[in-house]
Structure formats: C-alpha cells, structure tokens
C-alpha cells in the first residue's frame, strides 16, 4: 500500500496515547535526519523513546532529545533504562509524520 508520508502503518507504545516513555538510551554516534520529521543528536546524548514503528519500517523509533522530537534509526541507540515493559500495538496516524 502507498503510505504517502507515513513510514509505517503500526507502532508499539507503552500507553494508548503513546505519551509514556518506553525507554532511554545513549546515542552511539551523531545523527542528522534527512528532514524535519527526524530528531538530530550528538554521540553521547540521552535519547528518550516514546514509540517504535513496526511493519514496513521497523528500523525507526520516535523520541526526544531535549525539547526536540522526531524519528531516528534505532540502531544508533544503546538502551540503558527501560521505563515500561508494556507494549501496545496501535495504528499510526497521519499526524505522526508531520513536521511541527
């Protein structure tokens, strides 16, 4: 199916609103995203994960660095703390993939 601007049709979250933190990790190297839907970070920065895309795009997670929020490749994160082991599978929304 053509997802348009969507990276995936489903996501895993810790709560129905995807507002609870799932985990925290440390950036293993610098990352600069291709557009405003991605969050940029430097090696060693703390990255907070709110949801994980599943389906076509399992390599992208969504999270925050400071006050910035966006997508990043999960392989760049070394998880050092899990906040929740609860994972709900939910459909993604068009608003999950817009720039704010």
PDB file of C-alpha atoms in Angstrom:
ATOM      1  CA  UNK A   1       0.000   0.000   0.000  1.00  0.00           C
ATOM      2  CA  UNK A   2       1.090   3.583  -0.668  1.00  0.00           C
ATOM      3  CA  UNK A   3       1.649   5.137   2.750  1.00  0.00           C
ATOM      4  CA  UNK A   4       2.401   8.586   1.368  1.00  0.00           C
ATOM      5  CA  UNK A   5       4.315  10.438   4.062  1.00  0.00           C
ATOM      6  CA  UNK A   6       3.866   7.614   6.569  1.00  0.00           C
ATOM      7  CA  UNK A   7       6.868   5.449   7.404  1.00  0.00           C
ATOM      8  CA  UNK A   8       4.704   2.625   8.825  1.00  0.00           C
ATOM      9  CA  UNK A   9       1.089   1.654   9.454  1.00  0.00           C
ATOM     10  CA  UNK A  10       1.562   0.435  13.037  1.00  0.00           C
ATOM     11  CA  UNK A  11       3.521   1.386  16.144  1.00  0.00           C
ATOM     12  CA  UNK A  12       4.258  -0.008  19.614  1.00  0.00           C
ATOM     13  CA  UNK A  13       3.644   2.257  22.605  1.00  0.00           C
ATOM     14  CA  UNK A  14       3.609   1.994  26.411  1.00  0.00           C
ATOM     15  CA  UNK A  15       0.093   3.517  26.657  1.00  0.00           C
ATOM     16  CA  UNK A  16      -2.860   4.223  24.307  1.00  0.00           C
ATOM     17  CA  UNK A  17      -1.765   7.875  23.747  1.00  0.00           C
ATOM     18  CA  UNK A  18       1.915   6.986  23.213  1.00  0.00           C
ATOM     19  CA  UNK A  19       2.724   9.684  25.755  1.00  0.00           C
ATOM     20  CA  UNK A  20       4.547   7.487  28.303  1.00  0.00           C
ATOM     21  CA  UNK A  21       8.266   6.854  27.958  1.00  0.00           C
ATOM     22  CA  UNK A  22       9.218   3.354  26.864  1.00  0.00           C
ATOM     23  CA  UNK A  23      12.965   3.584  27.382  1.00  0.00           C
ATOM     24  CA  UNK A  24      16.009   5.826  27.427  1.00  0.00           C
ATOM     25  CA  UNK A  25      19.283   5.331  25.648  1.00  0.00           C
ATOM     26  CA  UNK A  26      22.588   6.908  24.779  1.00  0.00           C
ATOM     27  CA  UNK A  27      23.382   7.959  21.223  1.00  0.00           C
ATOM     28  CA  UNK A  28      26.243   5.836  19.902  1.00  0.00           C
ATOM     29  CA  UNK A  29      27.099   8.365  17.179  1.00  0.00           C
ATOM     30  CA  UNK A  30      25.969  11.682  15.698  1.00  0.00           C
ATOM     31  CA  UNK A  31      22.766  11.660  13.632  1.00  0.00           C
ATOM     32  CA  UNK A  32      21.342  14.317  11.328  1.00  0.00           C
ATOM     33  CA  UNK A  33      17.963  13.424   9.842  1.00  0.00           C
ATOM     34  CA  UNK A  34      17.013  13.975   6.179  1.00  0.00           C
ATOM     35  CA  UNK A  35      14.075  16.287   7.053  1.00  0.00           C
ATOM     36  CA  UNK A  36      12.182  17.964   9.905  1.00  0.00           C
ATOM     37  CA  UNK A  37      10.411  14.722  10.905  1.00  0.00           C
ATOM     38  CA  UNK A  38      13.694  13.445  12.342  1.00  0.00           C
ATOM     39  CA  UNK A  39      15.430  14.388  15.573  1.00  0.00           C
ATOM     40  CA  UNK A  40      19.145  15.220  15.417  1.00  0.00           C
ATOM     41  CA  UNK A  41      21.571  14.257  18.164  1.00  0.00           C
ATOM     42  CA  UNK A  42      25.237  14.025  19.009  1.00  0.00           C
ATOM     43  CA  UNK A  43      27.136  10.990  20.240  1.00  0.00           C
ATOM     44  CA  UNK A  44      26.633  10.513  23.995  1.00  0.00           C
ATOM     45  CA  UNK A  45      23.356  12.464  24.246  1.00  0.00           C
ATOM     46  CA  UNK A  46      20.389  10.955  26.088  1.00  0.00           C
ATOM     47  CA  UNK A  47      17.520   9.963  23.773  1.00  0.00           C
ATOM     48  CA  UNK A  48      14.054   9.227  25.200  1.00  0.00           C
ATOM     49  CA  UNK A  49      11.879   6.733  23.273  1.00  0.00           C
ATOM     50  CA  UNK A  50       8.082   7.172  23.108  1.00  0.00           C
ATOM     51  CA  UNK A  51       7.180   4.673  20.391  1.00  0.00           C
ATOM     52  CA  UNK A  52       8.614   2.167  17.940  1.00  0.00           C
ATOM     53  CA  UNK A  53       7.405   1.834  14.357  1.00  0.00           C
ATOM     54  CA  UNK A  54       6.543  -1.686  13.229  1.00  0.00           C
ATOM     55  CA  UNK A  55       5.626  -3.155   9.859  1.00  0.00           C
ATOM     56  CA  UNK A  56       7.496  -1.791   6.831  1.00  0.00           C
ATOM     57  CA  UNK A  57       9.792   0.466   8.828  1.00  0.00           C
ATOM     58  CA  UNK A  58      10.972  -1.421  11.913  1.00  0.00           C
ATOM     59  CA  UNK A  59      14.285   0.438  11.984  1.00  0.00           C
ATOM     60  CA  UNK A  60      12.772   3.789  13.083  1.00  0.00           C
ATOM     61  CA  UNK A  61      11.802   4.804  16.594  1.00  0.00           C
ATOM     62  CA  UNK A  62      10.302   8.115  17.758  1.00  0.00           C
ATOM     63  CA  UNK A  63      11.686  10.036  20.669  1.00  0.00           C
ATOM     64  CA  UNK A  64      13.087  13.213  22.083  1.00  0.00           C
ATOM     65  CA  UNK A  65      16.417  14.869  22.708  1.00  0.00           C
ATOM     66  CA  UNK A  66      15.982  17.935  24.891  1.00  0.00           C
ATOM     67  CA  UNK A  67      12.872  19.729  23.580  1.00  0.00           C
ATOM     68  CA  UNK A  68      13.197  18.265  20.054  1.00  0.00           C
ATOM     69  CA  UNK A  69      11.044  15.316  18.967  1.00  0.00           C
ATOM     70  CA  UNK A  70      11.308  13.099  15.914  1.00  0.00           C
ATOM     71  CA  UNK A  71      12.369   9.848  14.320  1.00  0.00           C
ATOM     72  CA  UNK A  72      15.791   8.231  14.381  1.00  0.00           C
ATOM     73  CA  UNK A  73      17.336   4.852  13.466  1.00  0.00           C
ATOM     74  CA  UNK A  74      17.037   2.549  16.481  1.00  0.00           C
ATOM     75  CA  UNK A  75      20.473   1.058  15.739  1.00  0.00           C
ATOM     76  CA  UNK A  76      22.104   4.324  16.875  1.00  0.00           C
ATOM     77  CA  UNK A  77      20.783   3.923  20.422  1.00  0.00           C
ATOM     78  CA  UNK A  78      22.267   1.950  23.287  1.00  0.00           C
ATOM     79  CA  UNK A  79      19.340   1.343  25.675  1.00  0.00           C
ATOM     80  CA  UNK A  80      20.323   1.969  29.283  1.00  0.00           C
ATOM     81  CA  UNK A  81      16.946   2.190  31.029  1.00  0.00           C
ATOM     82  CA  UNK A  82      13.509   0.670  30.402  1.00  0.00           C
ATOM     83  CA  UNK A  83      10.549   2.595  31.839  1.00  0.00           C
ATOM     84  CA  UNK A  84       7.885   0.116  30.776  1.00  0.00           C
ATOM     85  CA  UNK A  85       7.687  -3.463  29.584  1.00  0.00           C
ATOM     86  CA  UNK A  86       4.106  -2.863  28.481  1.00  0.00           C
ATOM     87  CA  UNK A  87       3.802  -2.640  24.689  1.00  0.00           C
ATOM     88  CA  UNK A  88       0.516  -1.909  22.918  1.00  0.00           C
ATOM     89  CA  UNK A  89       0.255  -2.241  19.155  1.00  0.00           C
ATOM     90  CA  UNK A  90      -1.618   0.693  17.627  1.00  0.00           C
ATOM     91  CA  UNK A  91      -2.241   2.117  14.149  1.00  0.00           C
ATOM     92  CA  UNK A  92      -0.167   5.139  13.171  1.00  0.00           C
ATOM     93  CA  UNK A  93      -1.900   8.413  12.469  1.00  0.00           C
ATOM     94  CA  UNK A  94      -1.257  10.927   9.676  1.00  0.00           C
ATOM     95  CA  UNK A  95      -0.151  13.399  12.382  1.00  0.00           C
ATOM     96  CA  UNK A  96       2.631  11.018  13.469  1.00  0.00           C
ATOM     97  CA  UNK A  97       4.509  12.005  10.322  1.00  0.00           C
ATOM     98  CA  UNK A  98       4.145  15.780  10.050  1.00  0.00           C
ATOM     99  CA  UNK A  99       6.646  18.468  10.979  1.00  0.00           C
ATOM    100  CA  UNK A 100       5.784  20.783  13.854  1.00  0.00           C
TER     101      UNK A 100
END
